[in-house]
Short mmCIF file of C-alpha atoms in Angstrom, two decimals:
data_model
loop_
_atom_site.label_atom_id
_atom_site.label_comp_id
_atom_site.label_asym_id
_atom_site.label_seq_id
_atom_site.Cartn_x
_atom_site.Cartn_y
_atom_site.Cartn_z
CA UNK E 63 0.00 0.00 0.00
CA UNK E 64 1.48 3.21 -0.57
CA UNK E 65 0.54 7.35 -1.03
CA UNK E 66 0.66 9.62 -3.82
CA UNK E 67 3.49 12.91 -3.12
CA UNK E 68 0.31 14.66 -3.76
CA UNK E 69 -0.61 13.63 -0.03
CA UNK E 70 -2.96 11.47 -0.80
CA UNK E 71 -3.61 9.17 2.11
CA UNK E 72 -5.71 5.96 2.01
CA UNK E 73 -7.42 4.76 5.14
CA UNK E 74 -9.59 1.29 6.12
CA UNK E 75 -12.80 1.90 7.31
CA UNK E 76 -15.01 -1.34 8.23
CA UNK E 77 -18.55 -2.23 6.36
CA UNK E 78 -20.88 -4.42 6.14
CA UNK E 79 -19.79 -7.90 5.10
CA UNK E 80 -16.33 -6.78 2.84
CA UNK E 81 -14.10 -4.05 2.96
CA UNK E 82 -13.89 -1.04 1.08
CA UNK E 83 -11.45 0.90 0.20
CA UNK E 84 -11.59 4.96 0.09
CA UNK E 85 -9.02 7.37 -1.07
CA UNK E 86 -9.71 10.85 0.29
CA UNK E 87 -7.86 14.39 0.13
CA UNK E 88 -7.54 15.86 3.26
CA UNK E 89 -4.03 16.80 3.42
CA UNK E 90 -3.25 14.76 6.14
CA UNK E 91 -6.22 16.10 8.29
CA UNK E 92 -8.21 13.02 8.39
CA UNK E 93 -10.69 14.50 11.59
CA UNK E 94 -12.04 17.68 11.70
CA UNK E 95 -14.43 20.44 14.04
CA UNK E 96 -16.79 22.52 12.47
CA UNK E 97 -19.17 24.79 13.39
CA UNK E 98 -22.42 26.36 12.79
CA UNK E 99 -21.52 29.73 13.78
CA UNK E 100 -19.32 31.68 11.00
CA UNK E 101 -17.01 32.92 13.97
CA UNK E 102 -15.08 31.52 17.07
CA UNK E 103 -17.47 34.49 19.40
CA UNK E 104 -20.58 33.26 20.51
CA UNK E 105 -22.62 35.80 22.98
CA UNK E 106 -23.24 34.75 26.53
CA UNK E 107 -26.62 32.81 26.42
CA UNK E 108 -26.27 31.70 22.75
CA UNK E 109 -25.75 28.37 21.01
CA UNK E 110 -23.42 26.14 18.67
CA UNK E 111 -23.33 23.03 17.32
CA UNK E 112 -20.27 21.68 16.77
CA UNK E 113 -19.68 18.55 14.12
CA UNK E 114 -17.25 15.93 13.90
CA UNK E 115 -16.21 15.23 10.38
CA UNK E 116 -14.05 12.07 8.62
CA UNK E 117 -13.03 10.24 5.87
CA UNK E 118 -14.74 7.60 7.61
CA UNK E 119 -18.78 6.85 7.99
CA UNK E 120 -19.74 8.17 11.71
CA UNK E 121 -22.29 5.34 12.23
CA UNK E 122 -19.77 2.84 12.26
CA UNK E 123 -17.19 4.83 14.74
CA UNK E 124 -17.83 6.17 17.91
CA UNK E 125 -17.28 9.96 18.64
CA UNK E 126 -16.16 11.53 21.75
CA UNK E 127 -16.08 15.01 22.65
CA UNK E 128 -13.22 16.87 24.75
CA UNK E 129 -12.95 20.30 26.13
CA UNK E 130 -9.50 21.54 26.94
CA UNK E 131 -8.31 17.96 26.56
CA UNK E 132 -10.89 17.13 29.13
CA UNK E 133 -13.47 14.33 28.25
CA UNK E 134 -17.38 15.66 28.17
CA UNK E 135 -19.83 13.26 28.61
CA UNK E 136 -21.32 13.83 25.21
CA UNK E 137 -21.02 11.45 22.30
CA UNK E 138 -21.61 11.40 18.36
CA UNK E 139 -21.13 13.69 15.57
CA UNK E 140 -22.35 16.50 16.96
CA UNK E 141 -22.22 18.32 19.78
CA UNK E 142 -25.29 20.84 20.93
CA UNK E 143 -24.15 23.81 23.42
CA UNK E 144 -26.70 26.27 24.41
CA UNK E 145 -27.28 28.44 27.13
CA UNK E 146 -23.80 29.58 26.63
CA UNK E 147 -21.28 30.72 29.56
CA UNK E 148 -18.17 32.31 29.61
CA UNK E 149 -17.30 28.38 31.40
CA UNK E 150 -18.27 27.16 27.99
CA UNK E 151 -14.85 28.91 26.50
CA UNK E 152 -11.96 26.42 25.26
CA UNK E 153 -10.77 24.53 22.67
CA UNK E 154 -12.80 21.58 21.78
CA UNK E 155 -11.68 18.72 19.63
CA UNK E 156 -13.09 15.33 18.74
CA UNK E 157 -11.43 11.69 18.68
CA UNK E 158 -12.97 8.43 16.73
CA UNK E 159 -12.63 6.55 19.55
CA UNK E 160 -11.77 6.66 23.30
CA UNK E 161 -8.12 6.03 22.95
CA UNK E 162 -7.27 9.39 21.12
CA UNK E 163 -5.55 8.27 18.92
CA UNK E 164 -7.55 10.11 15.98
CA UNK E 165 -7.72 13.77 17.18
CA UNK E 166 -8.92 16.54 15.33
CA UNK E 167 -7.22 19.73 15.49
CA UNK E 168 -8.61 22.37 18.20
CA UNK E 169 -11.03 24.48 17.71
CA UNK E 170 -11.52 27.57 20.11
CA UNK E 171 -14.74 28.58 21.51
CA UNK E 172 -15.43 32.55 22.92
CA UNK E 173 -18.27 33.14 24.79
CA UNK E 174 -18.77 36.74 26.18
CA UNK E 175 -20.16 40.06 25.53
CA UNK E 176 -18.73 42.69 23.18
CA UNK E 177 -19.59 45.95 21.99
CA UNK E 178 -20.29 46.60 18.31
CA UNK E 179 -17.47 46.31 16.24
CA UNK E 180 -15.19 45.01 19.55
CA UNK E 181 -14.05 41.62 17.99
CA UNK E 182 -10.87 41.73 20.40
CA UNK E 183 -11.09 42.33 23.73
CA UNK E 184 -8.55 41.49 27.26
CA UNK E 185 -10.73 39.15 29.81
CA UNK E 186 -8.80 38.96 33.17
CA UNK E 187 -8.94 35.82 36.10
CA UNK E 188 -10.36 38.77 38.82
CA UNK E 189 -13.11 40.43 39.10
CA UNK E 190 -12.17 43.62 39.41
CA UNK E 191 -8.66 45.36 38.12
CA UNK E 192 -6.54 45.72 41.47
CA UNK E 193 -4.42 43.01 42.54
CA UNK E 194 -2.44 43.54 45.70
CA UNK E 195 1.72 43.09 45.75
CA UNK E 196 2.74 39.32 45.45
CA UNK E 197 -0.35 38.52 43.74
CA UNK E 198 -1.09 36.80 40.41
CA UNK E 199 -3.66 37.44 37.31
CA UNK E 200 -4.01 35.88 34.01
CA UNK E 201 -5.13 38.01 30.95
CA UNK E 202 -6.94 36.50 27.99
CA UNK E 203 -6.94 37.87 24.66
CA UNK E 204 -10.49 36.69 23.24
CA UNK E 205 -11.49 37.22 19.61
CA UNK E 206 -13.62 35.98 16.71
CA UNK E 207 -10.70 34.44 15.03
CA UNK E 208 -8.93 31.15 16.19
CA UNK E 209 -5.99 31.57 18.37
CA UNK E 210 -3.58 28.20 16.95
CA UNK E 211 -3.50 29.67 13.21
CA UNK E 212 -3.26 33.80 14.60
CA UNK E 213 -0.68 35.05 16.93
CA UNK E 214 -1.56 37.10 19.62
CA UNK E 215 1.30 39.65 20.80
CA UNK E 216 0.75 41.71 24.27
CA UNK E 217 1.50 45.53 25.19
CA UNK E 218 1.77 47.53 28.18
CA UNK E 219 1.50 50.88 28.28
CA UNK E 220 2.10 50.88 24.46
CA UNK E 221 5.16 48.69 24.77
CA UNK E 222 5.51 45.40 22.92
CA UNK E 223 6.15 42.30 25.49
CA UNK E 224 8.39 39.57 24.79
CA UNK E 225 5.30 37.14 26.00
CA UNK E 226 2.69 35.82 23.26
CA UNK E 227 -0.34 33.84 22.73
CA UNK E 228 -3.47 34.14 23.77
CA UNK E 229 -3.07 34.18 27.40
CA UNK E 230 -0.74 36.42 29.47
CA UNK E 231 0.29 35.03 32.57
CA UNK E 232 1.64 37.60 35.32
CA UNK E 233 2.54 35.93 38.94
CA UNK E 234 4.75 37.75 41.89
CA UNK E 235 3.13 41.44 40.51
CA UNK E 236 4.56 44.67 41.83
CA UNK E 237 3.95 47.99 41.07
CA UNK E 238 5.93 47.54 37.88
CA UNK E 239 3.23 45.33 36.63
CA UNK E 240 0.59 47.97 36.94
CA UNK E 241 -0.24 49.84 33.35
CA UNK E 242 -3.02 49.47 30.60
CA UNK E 243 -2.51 45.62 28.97
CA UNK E 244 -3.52 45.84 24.81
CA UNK E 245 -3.56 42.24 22.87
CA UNK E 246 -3.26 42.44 19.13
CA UNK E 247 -4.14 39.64 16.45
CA UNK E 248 -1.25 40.36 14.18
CA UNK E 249 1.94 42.26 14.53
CA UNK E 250 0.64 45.20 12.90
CA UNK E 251 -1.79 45.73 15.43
CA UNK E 252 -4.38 46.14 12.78
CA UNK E 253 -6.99 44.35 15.32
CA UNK E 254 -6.18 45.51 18.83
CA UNK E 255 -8.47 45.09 21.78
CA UNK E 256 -9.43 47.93 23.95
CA UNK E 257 -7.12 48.82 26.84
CA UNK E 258 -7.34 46.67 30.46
CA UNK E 259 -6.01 48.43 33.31
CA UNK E 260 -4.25 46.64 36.08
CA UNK E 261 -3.40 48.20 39.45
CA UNK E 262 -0.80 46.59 41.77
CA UNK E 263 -2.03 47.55 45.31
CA UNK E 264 0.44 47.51 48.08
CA UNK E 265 -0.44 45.25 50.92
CA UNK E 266 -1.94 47.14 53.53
CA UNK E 267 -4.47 45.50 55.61
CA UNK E 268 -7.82 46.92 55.05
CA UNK E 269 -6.94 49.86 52.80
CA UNK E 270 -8.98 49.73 49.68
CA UNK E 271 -8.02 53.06 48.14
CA UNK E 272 -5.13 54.87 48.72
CA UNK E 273 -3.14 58.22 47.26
CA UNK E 274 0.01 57.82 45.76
CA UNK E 275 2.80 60.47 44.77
CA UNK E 276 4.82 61.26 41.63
CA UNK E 277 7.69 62.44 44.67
CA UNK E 278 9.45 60.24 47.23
CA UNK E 279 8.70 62.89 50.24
CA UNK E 280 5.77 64.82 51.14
CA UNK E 281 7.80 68.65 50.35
CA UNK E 282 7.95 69.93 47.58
CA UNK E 283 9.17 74.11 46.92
CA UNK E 284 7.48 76.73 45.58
CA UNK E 285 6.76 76.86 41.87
CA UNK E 286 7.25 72.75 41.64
CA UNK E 287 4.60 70.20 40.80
CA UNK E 288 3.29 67.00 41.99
CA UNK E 289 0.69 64.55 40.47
CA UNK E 290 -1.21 62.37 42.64
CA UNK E 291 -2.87 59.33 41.89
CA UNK E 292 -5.75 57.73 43.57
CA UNK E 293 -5.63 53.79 43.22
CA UNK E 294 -8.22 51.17 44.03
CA UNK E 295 -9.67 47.88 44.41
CA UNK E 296 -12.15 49.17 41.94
CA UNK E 297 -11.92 49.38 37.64
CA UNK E 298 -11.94 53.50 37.70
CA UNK E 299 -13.32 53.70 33.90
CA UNK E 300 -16.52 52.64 36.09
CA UNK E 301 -16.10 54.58 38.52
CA UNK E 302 -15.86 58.09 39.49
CA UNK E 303 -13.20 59.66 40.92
CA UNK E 304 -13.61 62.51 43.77
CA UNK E 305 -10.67 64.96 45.25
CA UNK E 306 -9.99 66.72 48.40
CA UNK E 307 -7.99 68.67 49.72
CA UNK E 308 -8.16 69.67 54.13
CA UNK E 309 -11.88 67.70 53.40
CA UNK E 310 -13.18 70.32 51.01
CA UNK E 311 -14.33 68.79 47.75
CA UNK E 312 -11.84 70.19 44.91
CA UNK E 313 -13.20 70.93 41.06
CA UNK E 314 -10.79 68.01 39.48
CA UNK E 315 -12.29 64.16 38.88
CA UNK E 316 -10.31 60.97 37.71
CA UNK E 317 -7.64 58.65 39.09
CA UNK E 318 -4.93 61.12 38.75
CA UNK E 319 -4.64 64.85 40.40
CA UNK E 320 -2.03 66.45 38.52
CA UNK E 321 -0.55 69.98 40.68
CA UNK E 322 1.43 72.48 38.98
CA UNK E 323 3.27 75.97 40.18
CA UNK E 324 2.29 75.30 43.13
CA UNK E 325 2.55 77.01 46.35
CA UNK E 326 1.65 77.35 50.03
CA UNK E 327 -1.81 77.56 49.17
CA UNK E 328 -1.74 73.53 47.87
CA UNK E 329 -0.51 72.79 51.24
CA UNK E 330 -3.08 70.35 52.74
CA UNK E 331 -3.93 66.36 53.33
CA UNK E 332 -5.47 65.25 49.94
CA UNK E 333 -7.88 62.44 50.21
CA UNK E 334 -9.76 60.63 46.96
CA UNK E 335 -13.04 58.92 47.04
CA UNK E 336 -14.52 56.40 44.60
CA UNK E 337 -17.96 58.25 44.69
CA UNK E 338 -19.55 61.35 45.71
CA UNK E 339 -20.81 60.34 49.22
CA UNK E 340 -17.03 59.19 50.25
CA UNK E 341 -17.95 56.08 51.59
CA UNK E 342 -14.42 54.81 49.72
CA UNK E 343 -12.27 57.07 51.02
CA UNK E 344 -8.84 57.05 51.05
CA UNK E 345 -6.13 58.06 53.99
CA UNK E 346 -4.99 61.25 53.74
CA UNK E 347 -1.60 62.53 52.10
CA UNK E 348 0.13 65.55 53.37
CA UNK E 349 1.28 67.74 50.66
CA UNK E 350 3.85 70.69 51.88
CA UNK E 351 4.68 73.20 49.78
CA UNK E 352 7.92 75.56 50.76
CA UNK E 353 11.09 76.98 50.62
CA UNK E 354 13.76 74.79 52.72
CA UNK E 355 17.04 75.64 53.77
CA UNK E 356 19.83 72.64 52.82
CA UNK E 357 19.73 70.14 55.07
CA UNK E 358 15.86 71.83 56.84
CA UNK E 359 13.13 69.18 56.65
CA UNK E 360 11.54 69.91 59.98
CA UNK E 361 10.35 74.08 60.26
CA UNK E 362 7.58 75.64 62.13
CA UNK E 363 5.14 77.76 60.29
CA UNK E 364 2.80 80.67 61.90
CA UNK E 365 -0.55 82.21 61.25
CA UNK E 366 0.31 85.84 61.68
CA UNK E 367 2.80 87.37 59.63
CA UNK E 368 5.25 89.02 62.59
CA UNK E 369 6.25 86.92 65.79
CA UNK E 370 4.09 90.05 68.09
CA UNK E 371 0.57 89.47 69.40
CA UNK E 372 -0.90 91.10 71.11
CA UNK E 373 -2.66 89.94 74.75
CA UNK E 374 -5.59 88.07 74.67
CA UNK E 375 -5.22 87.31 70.96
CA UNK E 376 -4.68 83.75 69.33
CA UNK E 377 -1.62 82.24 66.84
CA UNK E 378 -1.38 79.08 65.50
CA UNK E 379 1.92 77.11 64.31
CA UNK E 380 2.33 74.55 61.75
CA UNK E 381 5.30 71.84 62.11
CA UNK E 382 5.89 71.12 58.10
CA UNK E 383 8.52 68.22 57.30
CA UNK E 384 9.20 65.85 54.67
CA UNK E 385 7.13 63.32 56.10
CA UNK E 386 3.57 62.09 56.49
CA UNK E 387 2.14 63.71 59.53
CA UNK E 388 -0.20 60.73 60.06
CA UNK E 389 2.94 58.38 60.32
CA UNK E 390 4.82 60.10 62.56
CA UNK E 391 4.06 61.92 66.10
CA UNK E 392 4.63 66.00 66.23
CA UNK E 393 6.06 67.16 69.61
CA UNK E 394 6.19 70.54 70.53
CA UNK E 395 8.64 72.74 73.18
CA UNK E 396 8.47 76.04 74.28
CA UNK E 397 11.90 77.25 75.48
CA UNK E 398 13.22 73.83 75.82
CA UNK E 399 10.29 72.67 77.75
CA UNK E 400 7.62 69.53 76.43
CA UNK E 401 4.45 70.88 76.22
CA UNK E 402 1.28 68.65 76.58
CA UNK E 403 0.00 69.22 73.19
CA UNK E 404 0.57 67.20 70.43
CA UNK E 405 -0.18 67.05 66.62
CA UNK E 406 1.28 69.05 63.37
CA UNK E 407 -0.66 72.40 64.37
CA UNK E 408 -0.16 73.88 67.94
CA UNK E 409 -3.20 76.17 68.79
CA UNK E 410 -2.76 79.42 71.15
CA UNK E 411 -5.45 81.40 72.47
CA UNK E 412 -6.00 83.88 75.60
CA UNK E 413 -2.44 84.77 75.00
CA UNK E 414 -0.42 85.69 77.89
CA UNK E 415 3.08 86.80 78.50
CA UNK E 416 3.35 83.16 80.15
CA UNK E 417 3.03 82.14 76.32
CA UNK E 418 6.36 83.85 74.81
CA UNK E 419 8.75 82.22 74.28
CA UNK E 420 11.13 79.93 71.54
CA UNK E 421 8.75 77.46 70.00
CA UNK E 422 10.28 73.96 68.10
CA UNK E 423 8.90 71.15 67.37
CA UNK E 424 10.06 67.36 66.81
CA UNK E 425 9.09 64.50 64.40
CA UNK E 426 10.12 61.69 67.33
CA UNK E 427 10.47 61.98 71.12
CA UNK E 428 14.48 61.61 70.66
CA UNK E 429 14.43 65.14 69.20
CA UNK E 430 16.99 63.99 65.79
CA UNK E 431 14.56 65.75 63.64
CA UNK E 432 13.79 69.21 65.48
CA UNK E 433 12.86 72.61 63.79
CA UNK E 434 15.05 76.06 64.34
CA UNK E 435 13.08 78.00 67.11
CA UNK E 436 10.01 79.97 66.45
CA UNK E 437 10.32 83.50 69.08
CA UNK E 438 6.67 84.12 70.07
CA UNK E 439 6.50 87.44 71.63
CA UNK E 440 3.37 88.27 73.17
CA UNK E 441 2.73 92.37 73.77
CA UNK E 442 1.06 93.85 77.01
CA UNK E 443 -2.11 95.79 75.60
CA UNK E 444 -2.42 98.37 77.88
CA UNK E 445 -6.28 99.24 77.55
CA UNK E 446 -6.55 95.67 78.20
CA UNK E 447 -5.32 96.16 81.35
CA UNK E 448 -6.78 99.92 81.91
CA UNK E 449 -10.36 98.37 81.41
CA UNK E 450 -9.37 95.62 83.43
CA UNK E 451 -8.55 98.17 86.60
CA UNK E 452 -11.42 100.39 85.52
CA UNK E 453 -13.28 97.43 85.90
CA UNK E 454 -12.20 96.26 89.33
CA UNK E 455 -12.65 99.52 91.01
CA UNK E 456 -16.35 99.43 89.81
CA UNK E 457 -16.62 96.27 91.09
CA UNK E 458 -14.98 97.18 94.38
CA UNK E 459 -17.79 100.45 94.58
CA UNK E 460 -20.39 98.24 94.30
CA UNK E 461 -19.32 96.29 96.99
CA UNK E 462 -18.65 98.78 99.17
CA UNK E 463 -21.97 100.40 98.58
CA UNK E 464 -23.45 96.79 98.57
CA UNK E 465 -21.87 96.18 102.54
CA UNK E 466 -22.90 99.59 103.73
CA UNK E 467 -26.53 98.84 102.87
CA UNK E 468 -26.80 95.98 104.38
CA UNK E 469 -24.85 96.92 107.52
CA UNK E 470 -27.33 100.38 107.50
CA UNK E 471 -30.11 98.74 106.97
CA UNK E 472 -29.39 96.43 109.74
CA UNK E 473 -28.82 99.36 112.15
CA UNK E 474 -31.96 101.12 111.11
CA UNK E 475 -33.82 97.72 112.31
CA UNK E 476 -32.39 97.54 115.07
CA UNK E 477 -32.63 101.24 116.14
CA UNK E 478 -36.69 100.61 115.20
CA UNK E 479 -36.73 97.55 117.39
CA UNK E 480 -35.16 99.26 120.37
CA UNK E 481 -37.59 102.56 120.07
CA UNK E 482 -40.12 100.06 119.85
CA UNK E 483 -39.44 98.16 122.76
CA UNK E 484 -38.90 101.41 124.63
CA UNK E 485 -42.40 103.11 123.92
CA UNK E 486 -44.17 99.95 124.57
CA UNK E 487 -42.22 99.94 128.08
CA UNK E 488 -42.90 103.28 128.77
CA UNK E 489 -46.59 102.92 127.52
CA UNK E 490 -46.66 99.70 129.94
CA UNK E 491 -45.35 102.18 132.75
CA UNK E 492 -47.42 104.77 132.38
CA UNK E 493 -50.38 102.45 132.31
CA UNK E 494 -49.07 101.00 135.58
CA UNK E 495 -48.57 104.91 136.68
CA UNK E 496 -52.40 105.63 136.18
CA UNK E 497 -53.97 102.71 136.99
CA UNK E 498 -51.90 103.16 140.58
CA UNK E 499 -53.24 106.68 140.37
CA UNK E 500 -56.73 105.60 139.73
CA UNK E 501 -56.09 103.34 142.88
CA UNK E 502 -54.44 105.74 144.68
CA UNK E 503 -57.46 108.37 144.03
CA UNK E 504 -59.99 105.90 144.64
CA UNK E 505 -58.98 105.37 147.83
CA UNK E 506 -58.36 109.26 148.55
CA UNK E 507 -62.05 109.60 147.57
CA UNK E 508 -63.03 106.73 149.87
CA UNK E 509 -61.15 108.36 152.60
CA UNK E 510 -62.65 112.12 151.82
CA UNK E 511 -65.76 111.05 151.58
CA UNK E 512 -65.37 109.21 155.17
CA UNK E 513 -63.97 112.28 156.77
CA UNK E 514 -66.22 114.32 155.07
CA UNK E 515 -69.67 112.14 156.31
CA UNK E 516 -67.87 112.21 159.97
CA UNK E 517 -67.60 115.89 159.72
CA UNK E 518 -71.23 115.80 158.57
CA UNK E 519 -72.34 114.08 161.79
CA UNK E 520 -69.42 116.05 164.08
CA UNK E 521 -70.63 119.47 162.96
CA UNK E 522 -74.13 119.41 162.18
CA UNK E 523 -75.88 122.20 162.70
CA UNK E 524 -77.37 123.13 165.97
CA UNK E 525 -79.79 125.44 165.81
CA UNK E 526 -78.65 127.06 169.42
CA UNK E 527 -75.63 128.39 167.77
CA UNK E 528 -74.71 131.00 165.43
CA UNK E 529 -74.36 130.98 161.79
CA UNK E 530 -71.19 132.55 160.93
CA UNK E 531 -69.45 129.68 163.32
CA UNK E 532 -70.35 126.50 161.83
CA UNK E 533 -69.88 127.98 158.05
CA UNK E 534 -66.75 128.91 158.42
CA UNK E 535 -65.59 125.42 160.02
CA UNK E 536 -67.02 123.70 157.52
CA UNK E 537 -65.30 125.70 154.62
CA UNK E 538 -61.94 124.93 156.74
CA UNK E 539 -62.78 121.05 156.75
CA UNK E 540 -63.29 121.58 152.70
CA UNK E 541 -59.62 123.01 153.04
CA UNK E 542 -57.93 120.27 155.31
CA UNK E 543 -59.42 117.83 152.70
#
């Protein structure tokens, strides 16, 4: 038995009582998929029928089905798949029997959804586009044509990568890996899918979206810029992208703040949220803008724009440094001295000459990073103090006039109690005094008027004497009495 150079190949297949012999051309592909769909791309919830086709008659050979070299339970010809899922994606082949030995080539299914005209497009292994540090993701280039007779080259950021094929595998990922992954059909880039972005999150436990800096410290000078860039556990090209800056919502949107000619008015913690009611918001980032002499990381900054205030009035100083103030502690001295108060802004109010003094402050309690002294001078205000006095000596009148009253008032009571008591004594006397003289009279009149009857019955008149006698006693009597 022998071939033609043509590549003509002859092959046995069993019948019915003799054997036949058929010469077919099939270029040395004896078993072969096809499909009922024009494409490789079948939408999520479609269907496909695949069929098995030979040189030899299928009703004398069994079929079997495999999908990624993986047996389905499925037999025959033809195999139904509807109801599509993107689990329904692979390369499917068929065998004439179990053993494998007659394989057809692959054929690759897609199943998933793509915009009009998007017959490339980058499918990834997670759900969403952030993968933290150490992490691993696998991107697949999907399209309508099939992937063994195409090759499939992969960019980042615009640059070609030395991987191919139609799955890019990316394991250990730092923040190297992160950038916008493009596949491409051909070489030419003629078909090339739609840009996949993949952000390499740094491992911090519980921190979902964080800021991130175009400097390595936290300072930079007047006039300089700074972009800032907001990444996530979520795909930003669906979500939006909110700024702020000391909590006050700024006008810019989008995963990157970019900060030019800047000066002390950028000078704030900048925070980004995934959407407008900040639920997802990030930590905050301290931005310091200012001029530094060499060597100067740590200097304090004041509110008022001379070191003199005035009594009673208020200042408040700003530690700026190189670092994040939410990493490190601020400590603040006044002449050498700790104070109690701690934080990048020290707050003075009710100022008193007990205030002046030099003011520093310290990134760590060991005092290695400490700013130049700040001289606080705090002036006496002298009508302060003159409506302070004025104020006192009212308040010492008042008191004055307040005790007098009350010790006056007293007296007057008093003095109205004593009269009081007096005239009712002397009312109580002189009541005694007459009601002894009544007593006194009545017995006087008791007495008279005994004398006076005796007298009556001593010197009654007698006829036998003379009238100028007895008249002139008894006027006399009148007179004793």
């Amino acid at each position: 038995m022998t071939t033609s150079t043509e590549g003509y190949m002859l092959s046995f297949c069993p019948v019915v009582k003799n054997v036949r012999l058929t010469v077919s051309s099939t270029n040395g592909e004896d078993v072969k998929v096809r499909s009922s769909v024009t494409d490789h791309v079948v939408k999520e919830g479609g269907q496909v029928t695949l069929t098995c086709t030979s040189a030899c008659s299928f009703h004398q050979l069994d079929v079997h089905w495999y999908r990624n070299s993986h047996a389905l339970p499925e037999t025959g010809p033809a195999l139904h798949l509807s109801g599509l899922t993107n689990d329904d994606t692979g390369n499917y082949t068929c065998s004439l029997d179990s053993s494998g030995q007659k394989t057809s080539a692959p054929w690759c299914l897609l199943v998933g959804e793509y915009e009009d005209g998007e017959d490339v497009k980058v499918r990834s292994s997670v759900t969403d586009n952030v993968v933290k540090e150490g992490g691993q993701v696998t991107l697949t280039c999907t399209s309508a044509c099939s992937f063994h007779q195409l090759d499939v080259h992969w960019y980042r950021n615009g640059h070609a990568l030395s991987e191919k094929g139609p799955a890019l595998h990316l394991s250990n990922l730092t923040n190297d890996n992160a950038g916008d992954y493009t596949c491409s059909l051909y070489s030419s880039r003629q078909k090339t899918s739609a840009p996949w972005s993949l952000v390499v999150l740094e491992d911090e436990d519980g921190e979902v979206v964080k800021v991130r800096s175009s400097v390595t410290d936290n300072v930079v000078k007047e006039g300089g810029q700074v972009t800032l860039t907001c990444t996530s556990a979520c795909s930003f090209h669906q979500l939006d992208v909110h700024w702020y800056r000391n909590g006050h919502a700024l006008s810019e949107t989008g995963p990157t703040l970019h900060l030019s000619s800047l000066t002390n008015n950028n000078t704030g913690n900048y925070t980004c949220s995934l959407d407008s009611s900040g639920q997802k918001t990030s930590a905050p980032w301290s931005l310091l803008v200012g001029e530094y002499e060499d060597g100067e990381v740590v200097k304090v900054r004041s509110s008022v724009t001379d070191h003199v205030v005035k009594e009673g009035g208020q200042v408040t100083l700003t530690c700026t440094s190189a670092c994040s103030f939410h990493q490190l502690d601020v400590l603040w001295y006044r002449n050498g001295h700790a104070l109690s108060e701690t934080g990048p802004a020290l707050h003075l109010s009710n100022l008193t000459n007990n205030n002046t003094g030099n003011y520093t402050c310290s990134l760590d309690s060991s005092g290695q990073k400490t700013s130049v002294p700040w001289s606080l001078v705090v002036l006496e205000d002298e009508g302060r103090h003159n409506v302070t006095a004025t104020g006192k000596v009212k308040s010492f009148w008042l008191l004055t006039v307040s005790v007098v009253s009350v010790v006056l008032a007293g007296f007057l009571l008093l003095l109205a109690g004593l009269v009081f008591a007096k005239r009712r004594q002397a009312q109580k006397k002189a009541s005694d005094v007459i009601q002894k003289l009544e007593v006194d009279c009545k017995q006087e009149a008791v007495g008279a008027s005994e004398e006076v009857s005796y007298a009556t019955v001593h010197f009654k008149r007698n006829s036998s004497r003379s009238a100028p006698g007895p008249e002139h006693e008894i006027v006399y009597s009148e007179v004793v009495g």
